Amino acid sequence: MKILVVNAGSSSLKYQLIDMETEKVLAKGGCERIGIAGSLLKAKGNGGEKLYNVDMPDHKKAIKLVLDALLDNEIGVIKSMNEIDAVGHRVVASGEYFKKTTLVTPEVLKTLEEKTFELAPLHNPSAATGLRACMEVMPGTPMALVFDTSFHATMPEKAYLYGIDYDDYKNYGIRKYGAHGTSHKFVSLEAAKYLGKKPEKLKIVTCHLGNGSSITAVDGGKCIDTSMGFTPLAGVLMGTRSGDIDASAVEFLARKKGLSHADAVTYLNKKCGVAGISGVSSDFRDLVAGEESGNERCALALDMFAYQVKKYVGAYAAAMGGLDCIVFTAGIGENTPTVREDVCEGLEFLGVEFDAKANNAQNDGSIREISKKRSKVKVLIIPTNEELVIARETAELL
Ligand code: AMP
């Protein structure tokens, strides 16, 4: 079985074709600048790579080009489009409308477009555009929606509710939904496999630390709490997002700066986080370089980030009544040793015995154990693979 995974952005479309028997990536690539001058498809497959400098006025043209690349006589990996058994689409927000991976029907498409756009106005409309383009170009091929929020659907009410009027939650769906669910699911299952234990027997805190960061408590294979909220603005401070902030401070800030509500939220999403604190960059490589050259605000931003992640680790250990494993994943989690060390420093009381030497070893893309052999709590670096989860979920659905 071959599954095409599609991750559509407003002007981009990334894809992977995965053979589910071997879970091997047969081809992958991405279209950039869709609807903008200078559009481009970078496609890899069959041991080669090709650049297509072709005008892509819309996502339909982009997906047609992707299929051409998959069928290409040099880098192509399939002989006919019929070899693609299904398409799995990444969707950021599901609200309470979808709790799990869902096969697309006209009814499902209607709900996606009419109900969920306001929950993720930057992301869900792009996913729907990509989906519609695929449906037009590949009629008859099953399409699945795989939501970033699904893995968090097991959270109990006490974890996902905000302390607001219960009727407002019921009427407007204002609650915590979480994000990065496919990543948290993938790395928690990989951790169980690596440790040779059943997921049901483990209490894991998964730290997806990237440009957007979220921390999840995975108890017995299920998410019981996560740091992101109604939108991916909540939780720890991130590249440019503030993370949690007192709602009254937002109103105060908007008044002082003469911003509308919407503009204040845009400010919190785009101008804050470690970029706002450091005044230098949202990129952790720049912050580490800044700290090394004596920039105190870069050092402060890194300090705040690690401190906030550490607090979630402690809180979730308490929420689960124990801790067996901490997992680090995503751009920062996989590549920034100083953040991992600062998060784990002082967690001996929880049973963490950190191995600084292993932590500083070269990242070779494999799963790495960075706690000492005798450590009660295992600390692992696990490269995330959200595309594989989307493909697996799609294949399971079929
Ligand atoms: P992500 O959103 O998962 O792509 O993560 C992006 C973040 O990871 C940025 O802050 C990068 O600075 C950080 N990062 C650190 N080292 C690397 C690296 N070698 N490759 C990619 N991202 C890195």
Tab-separated table of C-alpha atoms and ligand atoms in Angstrom, residues 208-212 282-285 330-332 335-336, ligand 1:
chain	number	residue	atom	x	y	z
A	208	HIS	CA	8.346	18.789	21.297
A	209	LEU	CA	10.671	21.800	21.214
A	210	GLY	CA	10.789	23.611	17.895
A	211	ASN	CA	9.821	26.985	16.592
A	212	GLY	CA	6.516	26.103	18.242
A	282	SER	CA	13.719	33.476	17.244
A	283	ASP	CA	16.279	30.901	16.133
A	284	PHE	CA	17.899	28.962	18.976
A	285	ARG	CA	21.165	28.633	17.023
A	330	ALA	CA	11.896	18.530	17.088
A	331	GLY	CA	14.430	21.178	15.956
A	332	ILE	CA	15.550	22.340	19.412
A	335	ASN	CA	19.735	19.676	18.198
A	336	THR	CA	20.317	21.950	21.184
B	1	AMP	P1	11.403	23.143	14.151
B	1	AMP	O1	10.246	24.087	14.310
B	1	AMP	O2	11.154	21.803	14.762
B	1	AMP	O3	11.901	23.052	12.731
B	1	AMP	O4	12.631	23.766	15.003
B	1	AMP	C1	13.233	24.977	14.683
B	1	AMP	C2	14.162	25.391	15.817
B	1	AMP	O5	15.167	24.378	16.005
B	1	AMP	C3	14.915	26.693	15.562
B	1	AMP	O6	14.859	27.494	16.733
B	1	AMP	C4	16.326	26.246	15.341
B	1	AMP	O7	17.240	27.166	15.810
B	1	AMP	C5	16.433	25.000	16.182
B	1	AMP	N1	17.599	24.224	15.758
B	1	AMP	C6	18.749	24.127	16.427
B	1	AMP	N2	19.627	23.383	15.760
B	1	AMP	C7	19.066	23.004	14.635
B	1	AMP	C8	19.499	22.223	13.521
B	1	AMP	N3	20.704	21.676	13.469
B	1	AMP	N4	18.609	22.027	12.526
B	1	AMP	C9	17.374	22.571	12.579
B	1	AMP	N5	16.915	23.305	13.613
B	1	AMP	C10	17.758	23.537	14.630
